[in-house]
CSV table of C-alpha atoms in Angstrom, one decimal:
chain,number,residue,atom,x,y,z
A,241,SER,CA,-6.3,0.4,-13.0
A,242,ALA,CA,-9.2,-0.4,-10.7
A,243,VAL,CA,-11.5,1.7,-8.5
A,244,ILE,CA,-11.9,0.2,-5.0
A,245,SER,CA,-14.5,1.2,-2.4
A,246,GLN,CA,-14.6,0.2,1.2
A,247,LYS,CA,-17.4,0.3,3.8
A,248,PRO,CA,-17.5,1.6,6.4
A,249,SER,CA,-15.1,4.5,5.9
A,250,ARG,CA,-14.7,4.7,9.7
A,251,ASP,CA,-16.2,3.3,12.9
A,252,ILE,CA,-15.9,3.5,16.6
A,253,CYS,CA,-16.4,0.1,18.3
A,254,GLN,CA,-16.5,-1.2,21.8
A,255,ARG,CA,-13.9,-3.7,23.2
A,256,GLY,CA,-14.9,-7.3,22.6
A,257,THR,CA,-17.1,-6.7,19.6
A,258,SER,CA,-16.4,-7.5,15.9
A,259,LEU,CA,-16.5,-5.4,12.8
A,260,THR,CA,-16.8,-6.6,9.2
A,261,ILE,CA,-15.2,-4.4,6.5
A,262,GLN,CA,-16.4,-4.7,2.9
A,263,CYS,CA,-14.2,-4.2,-0.2
A,264,GLN,CA,-15.7,-3.8,-3.7
A,265,VAL,CA,-13.8,-3.5,-6.9
A,266,ASP,CA,-15.3,-2.0,-10.1
A,267,SER,CA,-13.8,-4.7,-12.4
A,268,GLN,CA,-12.5,-8.2,-12.2
A,269,VAL,CA,-9.2,-8.6,-10.4
A,270,THR,CA,-6.9,-11.5,-9.9
A,271,MET,CA,-5.7,-10.9,-6.4
A,272,MET,CA,-7.1,-9.0,-3.4
A,273,PHE,CA,-5.2,-8.1,-0.3
A,274,TRP,CA,-5.9,-6.7,3.2
A,275,TYR,CA,-3.4,-4.5,5.0
A,276,ARG,CA,-3.3,-2.8,8.4
A,277,GLN,CA,-1.8,0.6,9.0
A,278,GLN,CA,-1.3,1.4,12.6
A,279,PRO,CA,-1.1,5.1,13.7
A,280,GLY,CA,2.0,6.8,12.2
A,281,GLN,CA,3.2,3.6,10.7
A,282,SER,CA,3.6,2.0,7.2
A,283,LEU,CA,1.4,-0.7,5.8
A,284,THR,CA,1.6,-4.3,7.0
A,285,LEU,CA,0.1,-7.1,4.9
A,286,ILE,CA,-2.5,-9.1,6.8
A,287,ALA,CA,-3.5,-11.7,4.2
A,288,THR,CA,-4.2,-12.5,0.6
A,289,ALA,CA,-7.9,-13.1,-0.1
A,290,ASN,CA,-8.3,-16.1,-2.3
A,291,GLN,CA,-11.5,-16.7,-4.3
A,292,GLY,CA,-13.2,-19.8,-3.3
A,293,SER,CA,-10.6,-20.9,-0.7
A,294,GLU,CA,-9.2,-19.9,2.6
A,295,ALA,CA,-7.1,-16.7,2.8
A,296,THR,CA,-3.3,-16.9,3.0
A,297,TYR,CA,-2.2,-15.2,6.2
A,298,GLU,CA,1.1,-13.5,6.9
A,299,SER,CA,3.1,-14.2,10.0
A,300,GLY,CA,1.5,-12.7,13.1
A,301,PHE,CA,-2.0,-12.8,11.7
A,302,VAL,CA,-4.5,-15.6,12.3
A,303,ILE,CA,-7.9,-16.6,10.8
A,304,ASP,CA,-9.7,-16.6,14.1
A,305,LYS,CA,-8.8,-13.0,14.7
A,306,PHE,CA,-9.1,-11.8,11.0
A,307,PRO,CA,-11.5,-14.0,9.1
A,308,ILE,CA,-11.6,-13.1,5.4
A,309,SER,CA,-14.1,-14.0,2.7
A,310,ARG,CA,-13.9,-13.6,-1.1
A,311,PRO,CA,-17.0,-15.0,-2.6
A,312,ASN,CA,-16.3,-13.7,-6.2
A,313,LEU,CA,-13.8,-11.9,-8.3
A,314,THR,CA,-14.8,-8.4,-7.2
A,315,PHE,CA,-15.7,-8.5,-3.5
A,316,SER,CA,-14.0,-9.4,-0.2
A,317,THR,CA,-14.7,-8.9,3.5
A,318,LEU,CA,-12.3,-8.7,6.5
A,319,THR,CA,-13.7,-9.2,10.0
A,320,VAL,CA,-11.8,-7.9,13.0
A,321,SER,CA,-12.9,-10.2,15.8
A,322,ASN,CA,-13.0,-9.7,19.6
A,323,MET,CA,-11.6,-6.2,19.2
A,324,SER,CA,-9.2,-4.5,21.7
A,325,PRO,CA,-7.8,-1.0,21.6
A,326,GLU,CA,-4.7,-2.4,20.0
A,327,ASP,CA,-6.7,-3.1,16.9
A,328,SER,CA,-7.3,0.6,16.4
A,329,SER,CA,-5.8,1.1,12.9
A,330,ILE,CA,-6.6,1.9,9.3
A,331,TYR,CA,-7.5,-1.3,7.4
A,332,LEU,CA,-6.9,-1.1,3.6
A,333,CYS,CA,-8.0,-3.3,0.8
A,334,SER,CA,-6.0,-3.6,-2.4
A,335,ALA,CA,-6.4,-5.5,-5.7
A,336,THR,CA,-4.5,-6.4,-8.8
A,337,PRO,CA,-6.5,-6.0,-12.1
A,338,SER,CA,-6.7,-9.1,-14.3
A,339,GLY,CA,-5.5,-9.0,-17.8
A,340,GLY,CA,-3.2,-6.1,-17.3
A,341,GLY,CA,0.0,-8.0,-17.5
A,342,THR,CA,1.1,-6.4,-14.3
A,343,ASP,CA,1.1,-7.2,-10.6
A,344,THR,CA,0.5,-3.5,-9.7
A,345,GLN,CA,-1.8,-3.2,-6.7
A,346,TYR,CA,-4.5,-0.5,-6.4
A,347,PHE,CA,-5.8,0.6,-3.0
A,348,GLY,CA,-9.1,1.5,-1.5
A,349,PRO,CA,-9.5,4.6,0.7
A,350,GLY,CA,-9.2,2.6,3.9
A,351,THR,CA,-11.4,2.0,7.0
A,352,ARG,CA,-10.4,3.9,10.1
A,353,LEU,CA,-11.2,1.8,13.1
A,354,THR,CA,-11.2,3.1,16.7
A,355,VAL,CA,-11.7,0.6,19.5
A,356,LEU,CA,-12.6,2.0,22.9
B,237,ASP,CA,11.2,-5.9,8.4
B,238,ALA,CA,11.2,-3.6,5.5
B,239,LYS,CA,13.6,-4.4,2.7
B,240,THR,CA,14.0,-0.8,1.6
B,241,THR,CA,15.6,2.2,3.3
B,242,GLN,CA,14.4,5.8,2.8
B,243,PRO,CA,15.1,9.1,4.5
B,244,PRO,CA,12.3,9.8,6.9
B,245,SER,CA,11.7,13.3,5.6
B,246,MET,CA,12.6,15.7,2.8
B,247,ASP,CA,11.7,19.2,1.8
B,248,CYS,CA,11.4,20.6,-1.7
B,249,ALA,CA,10.6,24.0,-3.1
B,250,GLU,CA,7.5,24.3,-5.3
B,251,GLY,CA,8.3,24.1,-9.0
B,252,ARG,CA,11.6,22.4,-8.4
B,253,ALA,CA,12.4,18.7,-9.0
B,254,ALA,CA,12.0,16.4,-6.0
B,255,ASN,CA,14.5,13.5,-6.0
B,256,LEU,CA,13.5,10.8,-3.5
B,257,PRO,CA,16.2,8.1,-2.9
B,258,CYS,CA,15.7,4.5,-1.9
B,259,ASN,CA,18.2,1.8,-1.0
B,260,HIS,CA,17.3,-1.9,-1.6
B,261,SER,CA,20.6,-3.7,-1.4
B,262,THR,CA,19.1,-7.1,-0.8
B,263,ILE,CA,16.7,-7.0,-3.7
B,264,SER,CA,16.1,-10.3,-5.4
B,265,GLY,CA,16.4,-10.9,-9.2
B,266,ASN,CA,12.6,-11.1,-9.7
B,267,GLU,CA,11.6,-8.3,-7.5
B,268,TYR,CA,10.3,-5.0,-8.9
B,269,VAL,CA,10.7,-1.6,-7.3
B,270,TYR,CA,7.3,0.0,-6.8
B,271,TRP,CA,6.7,3.6,-5.7
B,272,TYR,CA,3.4,4.7,-4.0
B,273,ARG,CA,2.4,7.8,-2.2
B,274,GLN,CA,-0.1,8.4,0.5
B,275,ILE,CA,-1.7,11.8,1.0
B,276,HIS,CA,-3.1,12.3,4.5
B,277,SER,CA,-6.1,10.1,5.3
B,278,GLN,CA,-6.2,8.5,1.9
B,279,GLY,CA,-5.3,5.1,0.5
B,280,PRO,CA,-1.9,4.7,-1.2
B,281,GLN,CA,-1.7,5.8,-4.8
B,282,TYR,CA,0.4,3.9,-7.3
B,283,ILE,CA,3.0,6.1,-9.0
B,284,ILE,CA,5.4,3.9,-11.0
B,285,HIS,CA,7.4,0.7,-11.0
B,286,GLY,CA,10.4,-0.9,-12.7
B,287,LEU,CA,12.6,-3.9,-12.8
B,288,LYS,CA,15.9,-2.9,-14.4
B,289,ASN,CA,15.4,-0.1,-16.8
B,290,ASN,CA,14.5,3.5,-16.1
B,291,GLU,CA,10.9,4.3,-16.4
B,292,THR,CA,8.8,7.5,-17.0
B,293,ASN,CA,5.1,8.2,-16.9
B,294,GLU,CA,2.9,11.2,-16.6
B,295,MET,CA,3.5,11.4,-12.8
B,296,ALA,CA,7.2,10.7,-12.4
B,297,SER,CA,10.5,9.1,-13.5
B,298,LEU,CA,12.2,6.2,-11.9
B,299,ILE,CA,15.9,5.7,-12.1
B,300,ILE,CA,17.3,2.3,-11.0
B,301,THR,CA,21.0,1.8,-10.7
B,302,GLU,CA,22.7,-0.8,-12.8
B,303,ASP,CA,23.3,-3.1,-9.8
B,304,ARG,CA,19.6,-2.6,-8.8
B,305,LYS,CA,20.7,-1.8,-5.2
B,306,SER,CA,19.1,1.6,-5.2
B,307,SER,CA,16.7,3.8,-7.0
B,308,THR,CA,15.5,7.4,-7.2
B,309,LEU,CA,12.0,8.7,-7.8
B,310,ILE,CA,11.9,12.0,-9.6
B,311,LEU,CA,9.0,14.4,-9.5
B,312,PRO,CA,10.1,16.9,-12.2
B,313,HIS,CA,8.1,19.9,-11.1
B,314,ALA,CA,6.8,19.5,-7.5
B,315,THR,CA,3.6,21.2,-6.5
B,316,LEU,CA,2.0,21.7,-3.1
B,317,ARG,CA,-0.4,18.8,-3.9
B,318,ASP,CA,2.7,16.5,-4.1
B,319,THR,CA,3.1,16.8,-0.3
B,320,ALA,CA,2.7,13.2,0.9
B,321,VAL,CA,4.5,10.1,2.3
B,322,TYR,CA,6.3,8.4,-0.5
B,323,TYR,CA,6.8,4.6,-0.2
B,324,CYS,CA,9.5,2.6,-2.0
B,325,ASN,CA,8.4,-1.0,-2.0
B,326,LEU,CA,9.6,-4.3,-3.4
B,327,GLY,CA,7.2,-6.7,-5.0
B,328,SER,CA,7.0,-9.9,-7.0
B,329,GLN,CA,4.2,-12.2,-8.1
B,330,GLY,CA,1.7,-9.9,-6.7
B,331,ASN,CA,3.2,-9.6,-3.2
B,332,LEU,CA,4.2,-6.1,-2.0
B,333,ILE,CA,6.4,-5.3,1.0
B,334,PHE,CA,6.0,-1.7,2.1
B,335,GLY,CA,9.0,0.4,3.3
B,336,LYS,CA,8.7,3.0,6.0
B,337,GLY,CA,8.4,5.9,3.6
B,338,THR,CA,9.7,9.5,3.1
B,339,LYS,CA,7.5,12.4,4.2
B,340,LEU,CA,7.9,14.9,1.4
B,341,SER,CA,6.9,18.5,2.2
B,342,VAL,CA,6.7,20.8,-0.8
B,343,LYS,CA,7.0,24.4,0.3
B,344,PRO,CA,5.9,27.6,-1.6
């Protein structure tokens, strides 16, 4: 398994600003992902964070709104840009440990974002 | 859209087995069935996964039908701490599609 931490755990932001969320894994992982969970809803995949190259975004999510970086095998950031109240959600990072022979994803605790 | 269908909620008495069903009639040959749970205000916790055969670990058992169109997660002796939303998901090659989940309430 992998232990995943996220910073910040929660934040309250003003409309029009941007927030960068950090995700740190305690061991090397092959794949890292970012999800959004809107209030009372299930998780929706935003993108796959690729090391050393541009992230792969799911339908409905674009790089200008959710820029993602992954500079090494254990760290990634997600930025929520030009925020509006509709961006109020929990943002979750997940990762797949390398060498485990499995695609099982392990999740961080999430970042609870409120946009006023 | 989610590829799995789960009842929105279920109740279970403490100490009894909790059987959570999931339908995935359009599952592809290379897709695994993954179960996660999410306790309020926490990130999803991995429980178990399987492809064709039944699986068991220290947390639960997973029963997959022969045609792979449905599965059941079994918590053999539910406790109050098992109260959570349980997600039945399909995944392959690292990608995971979350279902809508079943809110399980374990009652004393």
